[in-house]
Amino acid sequence: MIKIAAEILAKSKRAVVFTGAGISAESGIPTFRGQNGLWTKYDPEEVASIHGFRRNPKAFWEFSKELMIKATAEPNPAHYAIAELERIGIVRAVITQNVDMLHQKAGSRKVLELHGSFGSLECLDCGAEHCWDEVLPKVSAGDVPTCKNCKSFYVKPKVVLFGEPLPRKVLLEAIEESRFCDTFMVVGSSLVVYPAAELPFIAKRSGANMIIVNLEPTHADLIFDVVIYGKAGEVLPKIVEEVKKLKSYT
Ligand code: NAD
Ligand code: ZN
């Protein structure tokens, strides 16, 4: 299957890679679903929805620590493999549901962050921008950070919570990329969070070759031409190695 995936990618000129939390699992960041996923410990409605945040920002911050403490996380071989596919002219864009910025850290240049990122923060009440240096001491001490401008308790990282709309421009661009790609490769996503999970179906309807690399089966496996169950950090470098071999023969 790795060889078939590599053959498809080697012929591609505008592939799109669509990633989820699974690609960062080997960088030490827990996923939401699947074995040991965060939803086995936390209630998503309470800690990761905009209503939950408004109701109880403290619960959001306690939960976020699990993701943020890993701010020192480093990309793993899967992130680097995808950046390499972009560098050699095969991948045109990475569409990610992740908020950890590890694709950029690995060298990917065109990254569409469907769910925003933990990179910056803003006050929901007055719009003031905040940086982590201002917020982190309070969060680390177990307190809720407050806005330096209006004193509101609703300073929030610019990540998309359940109940919030996706950034419109990014979503439209992701739809365009999915429609025009020749290969669409999913890595580490359970494909259940909508509208992000609609993108593979858009690519399929537009005639793209479909590849998925995931630890466990997803409900959408049927639409993929190549299905590889395995760890992204092990499978992706092997695919790229094969692609490079094929490219040097053509
Ligand atoms: P998910 O948690 O729903 O699913 C993760 C999938 O990855 C599972 O199907 C699991 O089998 C698979 N997986 C686990 N380890 C893997 C590995 N080593 N290699 C390959 N696959 C592996 O994640 P999702 O589909 O991205 O959707 C959930 C939401 O989680 C997204 O909206 C995203 O914003 C958010 N999230 C992001 C991060 C992050 O930024 N790193 C972490 C947790 C959750
Ligand atoms: Zn404010």
mmCIF file of N, CA and C in Angstrom, residues 12-131:
data_model
loop_
_atom_site.group_PDB
_atom_site.id
_atom_site.type_symbol
_atom_site.label_atom_id
_atom_site.label_comp_id
_atom_site.label_asym_id
_atom_site.label_seq_id
_atom_site.Cartn_x
_atom_site.Cartn_y
_atom_site.Cartn_z
ATOM 1 N N SER A 12 1.574 13.211 -8.925
ATOM 2 C CA SER A 12 0.750 14.381 -8.579
ATOM 3 C C SER A 12 1.545 15.673 -8.701
ATOM 4 N N LYS A 13 0.810 16.730 -9.050
ATOM 5 C CA LYS A 13 1.454 18.046 -9.134
ATOM 6 C C LYS A 13 0.790 19.046 -8.203
ATOM 7 N N ARG A 14 -0.402 18.709 -7.767
ATOM 8 C CA ARG A 14 -1.104 19.619 -6.851
ATOM 9 C C ARG A 14 -1.861 18.813 -5.793
ATOM 10 N N ALA A 15 -1.080 18.061 -5.040
ATOM 11 C CA ALA A 15 -1.678 17.263 -3.965
ATOM 12 C C ALA A 15 -2.003 18.150 -2.766
ATOM 13 N N VAL A 16 -3.016 17.729 -2.037
ATOM 14 C CA VAL A 16 -3.378 18.412 -0.796
ATOM 15 C C VAL A 16 -3.281 17.396 0.332
ATOM 16 N N VAL A 17 -2.699 17.806 1.444
ATOM 17 C CA VAL A 17 -2.654 16.938 2.620
ATOM 18 C C VAL A 17 -3.578 17.536 3.671
ATOM 19 N N PHE A 18 -4.424 16.691 4.226
ATOM 20 C CA PHE A 18 -5.405 17.125 5.223
ATOM 21 C C PHE A 18 -5.074 16.427 6.532
ATOM 22 N N THR A 19 -4.728 17.190 7.560
ATOM 23 C CA THR A 19 -4.268 16.540 8.795
ATOM 24 C C THR A 19 -5.163 16.826 10.000
ATOM 25 N N GLY A 20 -5.107 15.883 10.948
ATOM 26 C CA GLY A 20 -5.838 16.035 12.200
ATOM 27 C C GLY A 20 -4.918 15.739 13.368
ATOM 28 N N ALA A 21 -5.493 15.689 14.536
ATOM 29 C CA ALA A 21 -4.716 15.542 15.765
ATOM 30 C C ALA A 21 -3.772 14.336 15.746
ATOM 31 N N GLY A 22 -4.147 13.283 15.011
ATOM 32 C CA GLY A 22 -3.335 12.060 14.975
ATOM 33 C C GLY A 22 -1.906 12.290 14.497
ATOM 34 N N ILE A 23 -1.701 13.278 13.626
ATOM 35 C CA ILE A 23 -0.333 13.491 13.111
ATOM 36 C C ILE A 23 0.576 14.040 14.209
ATOM 37 N N SER A 24 -0.009 14.685 15.208
ATOM 38 C CA SER A 24 0.813 15.265 16.269
ATOM 39 C C SER A 24 0.922 14.367 17.495
ATOM 40 N N ALA A 25 0.247 13.216 17.454
ATOM 41 C CA ALA A 25 0.278 12.313 18.613
ATOM 42 C C ALA A 25 1.714 11.897 18.926
ATOM 43 N N GLU A 26 2.483 11.638 17.884
ATOM 44 C CA GLU A 26 3.869 11.206 18.114
ATOM 45 C C GLU A 26 4.794 12.368 18.510
ATOM 46 N N SER A 27 4.237 13.582 18.512
ATOM 47 C CA SER A 27 4.987 14.718 19.070
ATOM 48 C C SER A 27 4.606 14.923 20.531
ATOM 49 N N GLY A 28 3.766 14.021 21.043
ATOM 50 C CA GLY A 28 3.399 14.082 22.465
ATOM 51 C C GLY A 28 2.143 14.879 22.760
ATOM 52 N N ILE A 29 1.408 15.303 21.719
ATOM 53 C CA ILE A 29 0.169 16.057 21.955
ATOM 54 C C ILE A 29 -1.007 15.080 21.874
ATOM 55 N N PRO A 30 -1.805 14.990 22.932
ATOM 56 C CA PRO A 30 -2.893 14.008 22.908
ATOM 57 C C PRO A 30 -3.963 14.339 21.867
ATOM 58 N N THR A 31 -4.587 13.309 21.305
ATOM 59 C CA THR A 31 -5.704 13.517 20.374
ATOM 60 C C THR A 31 -6.979 13.719 21.198
ATOM 61 N N PHE A 32 -8.056 14.052 20.498
ATOM 62 C CA PHE A 32 -9.342 14.178 21.186
ATOM 63 C C PHE A 32 -10.005 12.809 21.293
ATOM 64 N N ARG A 33 -10.058 12.128 20.120
ATOM 65 C CA ARG A 33 -10.734 10.823 20.081
ATOM 66 C C ARG A 33 -9.712 9.713 19.982
ATOM 67 N N GLY A 34 -10.202 8.493 19.957
ATOM 68 C CA GLY A 34 -9.292 7.360 19.853
ATOM 69 C C GLY A 34 -8.766 6.977 21.226
ATOM 70 N N GLN A 35 -7.886 5.956 21.250
ATOM 71 C CA GLN A 35 -7.346 5.468 22.529
ATOM 72 C C GLN A 35 -6.648 6.603 23.282
ATOM 73 N N ASN A 36 -6.884 6.717 24.569
ATOM 74 C CA ASN A 36 -6.305 7.757 25.421
ATOM 75 C C ASN A 36 -6.617 9.181 24.962
ATOM 76 N N GLY A 37 -7.632 9.330 24.106
ATOM 77 C CA GLY A 37 -8.013 10.664 23.632
ATOM 78 C C GLY A 37 -8.497 11.515 24.806
ATOM 79 N N LEU A 38 -8.417 12.849 24.633
ATOM 80 C CA LEU A 38 -8.787 13.744 25.746
ATOM 81 C C LEU A 38 -10.261 13.634 26.128
ATOM 82 N N TRP A 39 -11.101 13.197 25.157
ATOM 83 C CA TRP A 39 -12.536 13.095 25.477
ATOM 84 C C TRP A 39 -12.843 11.911 26.396
ATOM 85 N N THR A 40 -11.837 11.091 26.688
ATOM 86 C CA THR A 40 -12.069 10.063 27.698
ATOM 87 C C THR A 40 -11.932 10.673 29.104
ATOM 88 N N LYS A 41 -11.321 11.885 29.160
ATOM 89 C CA LYS A 41 -11.111 12.549 30.459
ATOM 90 C C LYS A 41 -11.978 13.788 30.652
ATOM 91 N N TYR A 42 -12.259 14.485 29.528
ATOM 92 C CA TYR A 42 -12.970 15.769 29.615
ATOM 93 C C TYR A 42 -14.276 15.715 28.835
ATOM 94 N N ASP A 43 -15.201 16.608 29.218
ATOM 95 C CA ASP A 43 -16.450 16.739 28.479
ATOM 96 C C ASP A 43 -16.278 17.878 27.465
ATOM 97 N N PRO A 44 -16.305 17.571 26.154
ATOM 98 C CA PRO A 44 -16.053 18.611 25.150
ATOM 99 C C PRO A 44 -17.010 19.792 25.257
ATOM 100 N N GLU A 45 -18.265 19.511 25.599
ATOM 101 C CA GLU A 45 -19.261 20.586 25.685
ATOM 102 C C GLU A 45 -18.872 21.575 26.797
ATOM 103 N N GLU A 46 -18.245 21.067 27.844
ATOM 104 C CA GLU A 46 -17.862 21.886 28.990
ATOM 105 C C GLU A 46 -16.578 22.670 28.707
ATOM 106 N N VAL A 47 -15.579 22.002 28.118
ATOM 107 C CA VAL A 47 -14.245 22.623 28.068
ATOM 108 C C VAL A 47 -13.839 23.150 26.696
ATOM 109 N N ALA A 48 -14.534 22.736 25.639
ATOM 110 C CA ALA A 48 -14.058 23.142 24.315
ATOM 111 C C ALA A 48 -15.160 23.734 23.452
ATOM 112 N N SER A 49 -16.202 24.228 24.090
ATOM 113 C CA SER A 49 -17.240 24.921 23.321
ATOM 114 C C SER A 49 -17.238 26.386 23.741
ATOM 115 N N ILE A 50 -17.748 27.218 22.854
ATOM 116 C CA ILE A 50 -17.759 28.652 23.160
ATOM 117 C C ILE A 50 -18.729 28.942 24.315
ATOM 118 N N HIS A 51 -19.795 28.146 24.411
ATOM 119 C CA HIS A 51 -20.748 28.343 25.517
ATOM 120 C C HIS A 51 -20.078 27.957 26.840
ATOM 121 N N GLY A 52 -19.339 26.819 26.781
ATOM 122 C CA GLY A 52 -18.620 26.369 27.973
ATOM 123 C C GLY A 52 -17.601 27.404 28.413
ATOM 124 N N PHE A 53 -16.912 28.009 27.445
ATOM 125 C CA PHE A 53 -15.897 29.018 27.757
ATOM 126 C C PHE A 53 -16.529 30.226 28.437
ATOM 127 N N ARG A 54 -17.670 30.673 27.908
ATOM 128 C CA ARG A 54 -18.364 31.819 28.505
ATOM 129 C C ARG A 54 -18.858 31.485 29.913
ATOM 130 N N ARG A 55 -19.331 30.222 30.080
ATOM 131 C CA ARG A 55 -19.883 29.799 31.364
ATOM 132 C C ARG A 55 -18.787 29.646 32.410
ATOM 133 N N ASN A 56 -17.680 29.026 31.971
ATOM 134 C CA ASN A 56 -16.653 28.650 32.947
ATOM 135 C C ASN A 56 -15.261 28.652 32.299
ATOM 136 N N PRO A 57 -14.682 29.869 32.143
ATOM 137 C CA PRO A 57 -13.371 29.941 31.481
ATOM 138 C C PRO A 57 -12.293 29.141 32.222
ATOM 139 N N LYS A 58 -12.465 28.960 33.520
ATOM 140 C CA LYS A 58 -11.452 28.230 34.299
ATOM 141 C C LYS A 58 -11.316 26.781 33.800
ATOM 142 N N ALA A 59 -12.474 26.148 33.503
ATOM 143 C CA ALA A 59 -12.444 24.762 33.020
ATOM 144 C C ALA A 59 -11.739 24.698 31.661
ATOM 145 N N PHE A 60 -11.985 25.713 30.811
ATOM 146 C CA PHE A 60 -11.305 25.762 29.508
ATOM 147 C C PHE A 60 -9.798 25.845 29.699
ATOM 148 N N TRP A 61 -9.363 26.692 30.639
ATOM 149 C CA TRP A 61 -7.924 26.887 30.820
ATOM 150 C C TRP A 61 -7.255 25.647 31.406
ATOM 151 N N GLU A 62 -7.971 24.964 32.290
ATOM 152 C CA GLU A 62 -7.389 23.732 32.855
ATOM 153 C C GLU A 62 -7.187 22.694 31.759
ATOM 154 N N PHE A 63 -8.200 22.582 30.896
ATOM 155 C CA PHE A 63 -8.126 21.635 29.787
ATOM 156 C C PHE A 63 -7.023 22.052 28.797
ATOM 157 N N SER A 64 -6.970 23.350 28.499
ATOM 158 C CA SER A 64 -6.007 23.836 27.504
ATOM 159 C C SER A 64 -4.571 23.571 27.915
ATOM 160 N N LYS A 65 -4.365 23.513 29.220
ATOM 161 C CA LYS A 65 -3.004 23.262 29.698
ATOM 162 C C LYS A 65 -2.468 21.961 29.120
ATOM 163 N N GLU A 66 -3.369 20.982 28.932
ATOM 164 C CA GLU A 66 -2.942 19.685 28.390
ATOM 165 C C GLU A 66 -2.349 19.861 26.991
ATOM 166 N N LEU A 67 -2.935 20.787 26.225
ATOM 167 C CA LEU A 67 -2.443 21.029 24.875
ATOM 168 C C LEU A 67 -1.288 22.021 24.881
ATOM 169 N N MET A 68 -1.391 23.030 25.786
ATOM 170 C CA MET A 68 -0.419 24.117 25.759
ATOM 171 C C MET A 68 0.924 23.800 26.377
ATOM 172 N N ILE A 69 0.852 22.967 27.429
ATOM 173 C CA ILE A 69 2.099 22.629 28.101
ATOM 174 C C ILE A 69 3.051 22.048 27.066
ATOM 175 N N LYS A 70 2.434 21.522 26.012
ATOM 176 C CA LYS A 70 3.235 20.940 24.940
ATOM 177 C C LYS A 70 3.660 22.013 23.937
ATOM 178 N N ALA A 71 3.600 23.289 24.327
ATOM 179 C CA ALA A 71 3.994 24.350 23.402
ATOM 180 C C ALA A 71 5.437 24.145 22.963
ATOM 181 N N THR A 72 6.154 23.345 23.746
ATOM 182 C CA THR A 72 7.538 23.071 23.381
ATOM 183 C C THR A 72 7.623 21.856 22.447
ATOM 184 N N ALA A 73 6.454 21.302 22.063
ATOM 185 C CA ALA A 73 6.450 20.102 21.207
ATOM 186 C C ALA A 73 7.166 20.381 19.896
ATOM 187 N N GLU A 74 7.802 19.358 19.406
ATOM 188 C CA GLU A 74 8.544 19.492 18.151
ATOM 189 C C GLU A 74 7.834 18.672 17.071
ATOM 190 N N PRO A 75 7.982 19.084 15.808
ATOM 191 C CA PRO A 75 7.407 18.279 14.729
ATOM 192 C C PRO A 75 8.006 16.881 14.750
ATOM 193 N N ASN A 76 7.275 15.899 14.237
ATOM 194 C CA ASN A 76 7.808 14.541 14.145
ATOM 195 C C ASN A 76 8.051 14.205 12.667
ATOM 196 N N PRO A 77 8.589 13.016 12.373
ATOM 197 C CA PRO A 77 8.928 12.712 10.978
ATOM 198 C C PRO A 77 7.763 12.851 9.986
ATOM 199 N N ALA A 78 6.527 12.727 10.463
ATOM 200 C CA ALA A 78 5.388 12.885 9.541
ATOM 201 C C ALA A 78 5.265 14.343 9.078
ATOM 202 N N HIS A 79 5.433 15.285 10.000
ATOM 203 C CA HIS A 79 5.365 16.708 9.613
ATOM 204 C C HIS A 79 6.487 17.031 8.623
ATOM 205 N N TYR A 80 7.676 16.522 8.915
ATOM 206 C CA TYR A 80 8.807 16.809 8.015
ATOM 207 C C TYR A 80 8.598 16.182 6.637
ATOM 208 N N ALA A 81 8.009 14.976 6.607
ATOM 209 C CA ALA A 81 7.780 14.297 5.324
ATOM 210 C C ALA A 81 6.838 15.122 4.446
ATOM 211 N N ILE A 82 5.820 15.699 5.078
ATOM 212 C CA ILE A 82 4.850 16.499 4.313
ATOM 213 C C ILE A 82 5.507 17.782 3.797
ATOM 214 N N ALA A 83 6.342 18.384 4.619
ATOM 215 C CA ALA A 83 7.058 19.593 4.185
ATOM 216 C C ALA A 83 7.964 19.258 2.995
ATOM 217 N N GLU A 84 8.550 18.080 3.029
ATOM 218 C CA GLU A 84 9.424 17.652 1.945
ATOM 219 C C GLU A 84 8.622 17.469 0.643
ATOM 220 N N LEU A 85 7.423 16.918 0.760
ATOM 221 C CA LEU A 85 6.576 16.742 -0.432
ATOM 222 C C LEU A 85 6.210 18.095 -1.052
ATOM 223 N N GLU A 86 6.094 19.107 -0.221
ATOM 224 C CA GLU A 86 5.831 20.456 -0.755
ATOM 225 C C GLU A 86 7.100 20.986 -1.447
ATOM 226 N N ARG A 87 8.225 20.761 -0.796
ATOM 227 C CA ARG A 87 9.494 21.274 -1.323
ATOM 228 C C ARG A 87 9.811 20.686 -2.703
ATOM 229 N N ILE A 88 9.457 19.412 -2.921
ATOM 230 C CA ILE A 88 9.780 18.798 -4.207
ATOM 231 C C ILE A 88 8.644 18.945 -5.238
ATOM 232 N N GLY A 89 7.685 19.814 -4.913
ATOM 233 C CA GLY A 89 6.701 20.203 -5.929
ATOM 234 C C GLY A 89 5.506 19.275 -6.075
ATOM 235 N N ILE A 90 5.243 18.467 -5.075
ATOM 236 C CA ILE A 90 4.097 17.553 -5.166
ATOM 237 C C ILE A 90 2.898 18.093 -4.386
ATOM 238 N N VAL A 91 3.161 18.555 -3.175
ATOM 239 C CA VAL A 91 2.073 19.075 -2.337
ATOM 240 C C VAL A 91 1.943 20.585 -2.540
ATOM 241 N N ARG A 92 0.691 21.003 -2.770
ATOM 242 C CA ARG A 92 0.431 22.435 -2.957
ATOM 243 C C ARG A 92 -0.012 23.097 -1.670
ATOM 244 N N ALA A 93 -0.717 22.340 -0.843
ATOM 245 C CA ALA A 93 -1.229 22.949 0.400
ATOM 246 C C ALA A 93 -1.460 21.892 1.461
ATOM 247 N N VAL A 94 -1.287 22.307 2.692
ATOM 248 C CA VAL A 94 -1.658 21.473 3.837
ATOM 249 C C VAL A 94 -2.881 22.132 4.467
ATOM 250 N N ILE A 95 -3.932 21.351 4.609
ATOM 251 C CA ILE A 95 -5.116 21.841 5.322
ATOM 252 C C ILE A 95 -5.102 21.129 6.666
ATOM 253 N N THR A 96 -5.062 21.874 7.739
ATOM 254 C CA THR A 96 -4.974 21.205 9.046
ATOM 255 C C THR A 96 -6.095 21.620 9.982
ATOM 256 N N GLN A 97 -6.522 20.644 10.783
ATOM 257 C CA GLN A 97 -7.486 20.934 11.858
ATOM 258 C C GLN A 97 -6.718 21.229 13.134
ATOM 259 N N ASN A 98 -5.409 21.068 13.099
ATOM 260 C CA ASN A 98 -4.614 21.210 14.316
ATOM 261 C C ASN A 98 -4.341 22.679 14.632
ATOM 262 N N VAL A 99 -4.094 22.908 15.908
ATOM 263 C CA VAL A 99 -3.884 24.279 16.373
ATOM 264 C C VAL A 99 -2.464 24.432 16.924
ATOM 265 N N ASP A 100 -1.604 23.446 16.633
ATOM 266 C CA ASP A 100 -0.297 23.376 17.290
ATOM 267 C C ASP A 100 0.860 23.985 16.496
ATOM 268 N N MET A 101 0.615 24.395 15.276
ATOM 269 C CA MET A 101 1.603 25.068 14.404
ATOM 270 C C MET A 101 2.815 24.202 14.062
ATOM 271 N N LEU A 102 2.699 22.894 14.227
ATOM 272 C CA LEU A 102 3.863 22.030 13.974
ATOM 273 C C LEU A 102 4.183 21.890 12.478
ATOM 274 N N HIS A 103 3.185 22.061 11.613
ATOM 275 C CA HIS A 103 3.496 22.012 10.169
ATOM 276 C C HIS A 103 4.440 23.153 9.791
ATOM 277 N N GLN A 104 4.098 24.360 10.259
ATOM 278 C CA GLN A 104 4.949 25.516 9.951
ATOM 279 C C GLN A 104 6.343 25.307 10.535
ATOM 280 N N LYS A 105 6.377 24.752 11.743
ATOM 281 C CA LYS A 105 7.666 24.528 12.407
ATOM 282 C C LYS A 105 8.520 23.532 11.613
ATOM 283 N N ALA A 106 7.830 22.614 10.911
ATOM 284 C CA ALA A 106 8.563 21.599 10.124
ATOM 285 C C ALA A 106 8.966 22.130 8.754
ATOM 286 N N GLY A 107 8.471 23.325 8.390
ATOM 287 C CA GLY A 107 8.888 23.913 7.118
ATOM 288 C C GLY A 107 7.809 23.977 6.050
ATOM 289 N N SER A 108 6.594 23.525 6.340
ATOM 290 C CA SER A 108 5.510 23.668 5.358
ATOM 291 C C SER A 108 5.197 25.147 5.213
ATOM 292 N N ARG A 109 5.020 25.586 3.948
ATOM 293 C CA ARG A 109 4.817 27.019 3.747
ATOM 294 C C ARG A 109 3.345 27.383 3.595
ATOM 295 N N LYS A 110 2.615 26.547 2.832
ATOM 296 C CA LYS A 110 1.191 26.876 2.665
ATOM 297 C C LYS A 110 0.368 25.999 3.604
ATOM 298 N N VAL A 111 -0.022 26.572 4.735
ATOM 299 C CA VAL A 111 -0.780 25.829 5.738
ATOM 300 C C VAL A 111 -2.100 26.563 6.004
ATOM 301 N N LEU A 112 -3.201 25.887 5.753
ATOM 302 C CA LEU A 112 -4.514 26.476 6.017
ATOM 303 C C LEU A 112 -5.025 25.931 7.340
ATOM 304 N N GLU A 113 -5.082 26.788 8.339
ATOM 305 C CA GLU A 113 -5.481 26.352 9.686
ATOM 306 C C GLU A 113 -6.986 26.534 9.862
ATOM 307 N N LEU A 114 -7.716 25.450 9.673
ATOM 308 C CA LEU A 114 -9.178 25.525 9.711
ATOM 309 C C LEU A 114 -9.709 25.894 11.091
ATOM 310 N N HIS A 115 -8.975 25.491 12.119
ATOM 311 C CA HIS A 115 -9.455 25.731 13.479
ATOM 312 C C HIS A 115 -8.583 26.747 14.213
ATOM 313 N N GLY A 116 -7.920 27.616 13.459
ATOM 314 C CA GLY A 116 -7.087 28.642 14.075
ATOM 315 C C GLY A 116 -5.847 28.030 14.707
ATOM 316 N N SER A 117 -5.254 28.778 15.649
ATOM 317 C CA SER A 117 -4.074 28.225 16.317
ATOM 318 C C SER A 117 -3.910 28.863 17.692
ATOM 319 N N PHE A 118 -3.058 28.215 18.467
ATOM 320 C CA PHE A 118 -2.759 28.708 19.810
ATOM 321 C C PHE A 118 -1.739 29.849 19.771
ATOM 322 N N GLY A 119 -1.363 30.288 18.565
ATOM 323 C CA GLY A 119 -0.292 31.264 18.424
ATOM 324 C C GLY A 119 -0.583 32.615 19.062
ATOM 325 N N SER A 120 -1.838 33.063 19.023
ATOM 326 C CA SER A 120 -2.142 34.376 19.583
ATOM 327 C C SER A 120 -3.490 34.332 20.305
ATOM 328 N N LEU A 121 -3.754 35.404 21.054
ATOM 329 C CA LEU A 121 -4.991 35.448 21.859
ATOM 330 C C LEU A 121 -5.690 36.782 21.667
ATOM 331 N N GLU A 122 -7.018 36.773 21.893
ATOM 332 C CA GLU A 122 -7.739 38.050 21.860
ATOM 333 C C GLU A 122 -8.836 38.060 22.912
ATOM 334 N N CYS A 123 -9.223 39.282 23.298
ATOM 335 C CA CYS A 123 -10.317 39.430 24.263
ATOM 336 C C CYS A 123 -11.635 39.385 23.492
ATOM 337 N N LEU A 124 -12.538 38.503 23.913
ATOM 338 C CA LEU A 124 -13.817 38.376 23.204
ATOM 339 C C LEU A 124 -14.691 39.608 23.392
ATOM 340 N N ASP A 125 -14.437 40.373 24.436
ATOM 341 C CA ASP A 125 -15.310 41.512 24.714
ATOM 342 C C ASP A 125 -14.857 42.814 24.058
ATOM 343 N N CYS A 126 -13.551 43.085 24.025
ATOM 344 C CA CYS A 126 -13.111 44.361 23.429
ATOM 345 C C CYS A 126 -12.184 44.157 22.238
ATOM 346 N N GLY A 127 -11.798 42.912 21.963
ATOM 347 C CA GLY A 127 -10.985 42.641 20.777
ATOM 348 C C GLY A 127 -9.486 42.853 20.986
ATOM 349 N N ALA A 128 -9.071 43.264 22.201
ATOM 350 C CA ALA A 128 -7.632 43.521 22.425
ATOM 351 C C ALA A 128 -6.816 42.245 22.210
ATOM 352 N N GLU A 129 -5.695 42.404 21.525
ATOM 353 C CA GLU A 129 -4.787 41.274 21.302
ATOM 354 C C GLU A 129 -3.925 41.067 22.553
ATOM 355 N N HIS A 130 -3.630 39.830 22.848
ATOM 356 C CA HIS A 130 -2.771 39.516 23.994
ATOM 357 C C HIS A 130 -1.690 38.563 23.546
ATOM 358 N N CYS A 131 -0.554 38.592 24.255
ATOM 359 C CA CYS A 131 0.468 37.611 23.911
ATOM 360 C C CYS A 131 0.655 36.663 25.098
#
